[in-house]
Coordinates of N, CA and C in Angstrom, one line a residue:
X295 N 0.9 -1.2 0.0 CA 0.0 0.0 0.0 C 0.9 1.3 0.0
X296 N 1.0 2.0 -1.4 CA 1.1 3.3 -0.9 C 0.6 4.8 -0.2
X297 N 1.5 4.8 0.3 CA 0.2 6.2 1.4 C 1.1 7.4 0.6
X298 N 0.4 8.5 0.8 CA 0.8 10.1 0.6 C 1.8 10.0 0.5
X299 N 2.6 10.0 2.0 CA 3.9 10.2 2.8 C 4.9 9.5 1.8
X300 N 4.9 8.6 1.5 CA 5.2 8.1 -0.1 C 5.6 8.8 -1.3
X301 N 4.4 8.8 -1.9 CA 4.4 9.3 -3.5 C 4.9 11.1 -2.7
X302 N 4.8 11.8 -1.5 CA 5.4 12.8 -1.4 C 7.1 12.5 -1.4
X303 N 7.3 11.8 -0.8 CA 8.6 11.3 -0.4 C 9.5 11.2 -2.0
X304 N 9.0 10.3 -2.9 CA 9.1 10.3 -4.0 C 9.3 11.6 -5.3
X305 N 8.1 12.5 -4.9 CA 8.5 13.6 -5.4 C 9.7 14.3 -5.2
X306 N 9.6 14.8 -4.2 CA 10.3 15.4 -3.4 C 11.8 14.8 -4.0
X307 N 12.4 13.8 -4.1 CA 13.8 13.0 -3.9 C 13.9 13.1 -5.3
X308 N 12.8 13.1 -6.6 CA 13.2 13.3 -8.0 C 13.4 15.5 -8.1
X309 N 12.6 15.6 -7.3 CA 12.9 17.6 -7.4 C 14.6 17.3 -6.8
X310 N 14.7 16.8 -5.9 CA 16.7 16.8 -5.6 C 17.5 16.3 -6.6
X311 N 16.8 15.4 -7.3 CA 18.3 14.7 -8.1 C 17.8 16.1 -9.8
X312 N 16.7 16.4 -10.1 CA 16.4 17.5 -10.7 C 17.4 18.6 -10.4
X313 N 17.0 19.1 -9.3 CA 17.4 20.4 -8.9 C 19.6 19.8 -8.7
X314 N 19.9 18.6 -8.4 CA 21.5 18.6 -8.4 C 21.9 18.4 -9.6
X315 N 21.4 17.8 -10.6 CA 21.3 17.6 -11.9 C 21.6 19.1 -12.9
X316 N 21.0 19.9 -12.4 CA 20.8 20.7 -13.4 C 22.0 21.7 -12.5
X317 N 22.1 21.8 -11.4 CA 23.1 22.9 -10.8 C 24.5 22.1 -11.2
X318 N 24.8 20.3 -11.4 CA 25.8 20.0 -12.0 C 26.1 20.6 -13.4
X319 N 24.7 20.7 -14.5 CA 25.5 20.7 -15.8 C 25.5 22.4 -16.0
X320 N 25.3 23.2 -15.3 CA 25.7 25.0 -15.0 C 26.9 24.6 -14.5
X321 N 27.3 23.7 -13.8 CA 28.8 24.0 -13.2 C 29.8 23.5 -14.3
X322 N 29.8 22.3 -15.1 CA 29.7 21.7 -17.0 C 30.0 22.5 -17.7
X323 N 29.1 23.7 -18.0 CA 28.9 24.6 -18.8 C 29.8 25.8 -18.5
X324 N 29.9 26.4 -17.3 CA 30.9 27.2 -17.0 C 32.4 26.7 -17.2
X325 N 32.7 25.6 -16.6 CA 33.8 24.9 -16.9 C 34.5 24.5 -18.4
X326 N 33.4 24.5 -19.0 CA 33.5 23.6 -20.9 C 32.4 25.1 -21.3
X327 N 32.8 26.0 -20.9 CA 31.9 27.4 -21.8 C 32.3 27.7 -23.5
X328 N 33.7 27.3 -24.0 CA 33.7 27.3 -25.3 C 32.9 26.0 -26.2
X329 N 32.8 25.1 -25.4 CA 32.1 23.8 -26.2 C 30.8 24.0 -26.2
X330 N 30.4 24.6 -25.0 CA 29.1 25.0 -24.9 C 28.7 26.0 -25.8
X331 N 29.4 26.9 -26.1 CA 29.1 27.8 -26.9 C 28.9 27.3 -28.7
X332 N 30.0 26.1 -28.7 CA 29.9 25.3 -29.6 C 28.8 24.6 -30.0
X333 N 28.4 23.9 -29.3 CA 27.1 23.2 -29.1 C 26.3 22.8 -27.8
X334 N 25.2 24.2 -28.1 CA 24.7 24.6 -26.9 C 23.7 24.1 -27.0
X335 N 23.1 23.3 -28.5 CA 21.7 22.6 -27.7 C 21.5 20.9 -26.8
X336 N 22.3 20.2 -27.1 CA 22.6 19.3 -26.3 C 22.1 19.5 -24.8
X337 N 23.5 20.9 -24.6 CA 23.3 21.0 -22.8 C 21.9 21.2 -22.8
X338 N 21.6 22.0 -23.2 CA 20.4 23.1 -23.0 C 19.3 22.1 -22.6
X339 N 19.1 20.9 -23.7 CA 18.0 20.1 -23.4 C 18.1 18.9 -22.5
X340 N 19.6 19.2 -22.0 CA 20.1 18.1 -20.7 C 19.3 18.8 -19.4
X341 N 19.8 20.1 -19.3 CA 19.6 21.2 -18.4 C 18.1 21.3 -18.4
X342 N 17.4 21.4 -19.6 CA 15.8 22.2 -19.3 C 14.6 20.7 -19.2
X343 N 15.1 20.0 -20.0 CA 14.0 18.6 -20.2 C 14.1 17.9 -19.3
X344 N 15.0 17.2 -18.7 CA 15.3 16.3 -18.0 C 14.4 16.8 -16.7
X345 N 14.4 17.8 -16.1 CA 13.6 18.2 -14.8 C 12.0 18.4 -15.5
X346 N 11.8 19.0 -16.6 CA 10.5 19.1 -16.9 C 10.0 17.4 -17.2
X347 N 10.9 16.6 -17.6 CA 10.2 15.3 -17.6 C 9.8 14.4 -16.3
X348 N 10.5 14.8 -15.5 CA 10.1 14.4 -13.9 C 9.1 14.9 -13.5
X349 N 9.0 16.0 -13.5 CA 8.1 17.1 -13.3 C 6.4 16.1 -13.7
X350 N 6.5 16.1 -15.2 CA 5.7 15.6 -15.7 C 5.1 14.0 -15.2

């Protein structure tokens, strides 16, 4: 049986790996800023989708 406490618990722990996820590849992107600049849509859709797919 899942209760609340649960599926909140669950949210919650995919918003952390989201939210370290995405402060890792800003730290990526500053580091590798000419590659990035290079080819920026990759990151971009590492950075923006990935949390909007959890989300979802």
């Amino acid at each position: 049986m899942i209760s609340v406490y649960h599926v909140f618990y669950i949210v919650m722990l995919n918003q952390a790996i989201s939210c370290w996820t995405m402060i890792t590849m800003l730290i990526f992107m500053v580091l590798d800023w000419p590659d990035f600049l290079v080819h920026p849509k990759p990151m971009l859709q590492l950075v923006w989708l990935e949390p909007l797919g959890m989300l979802l």
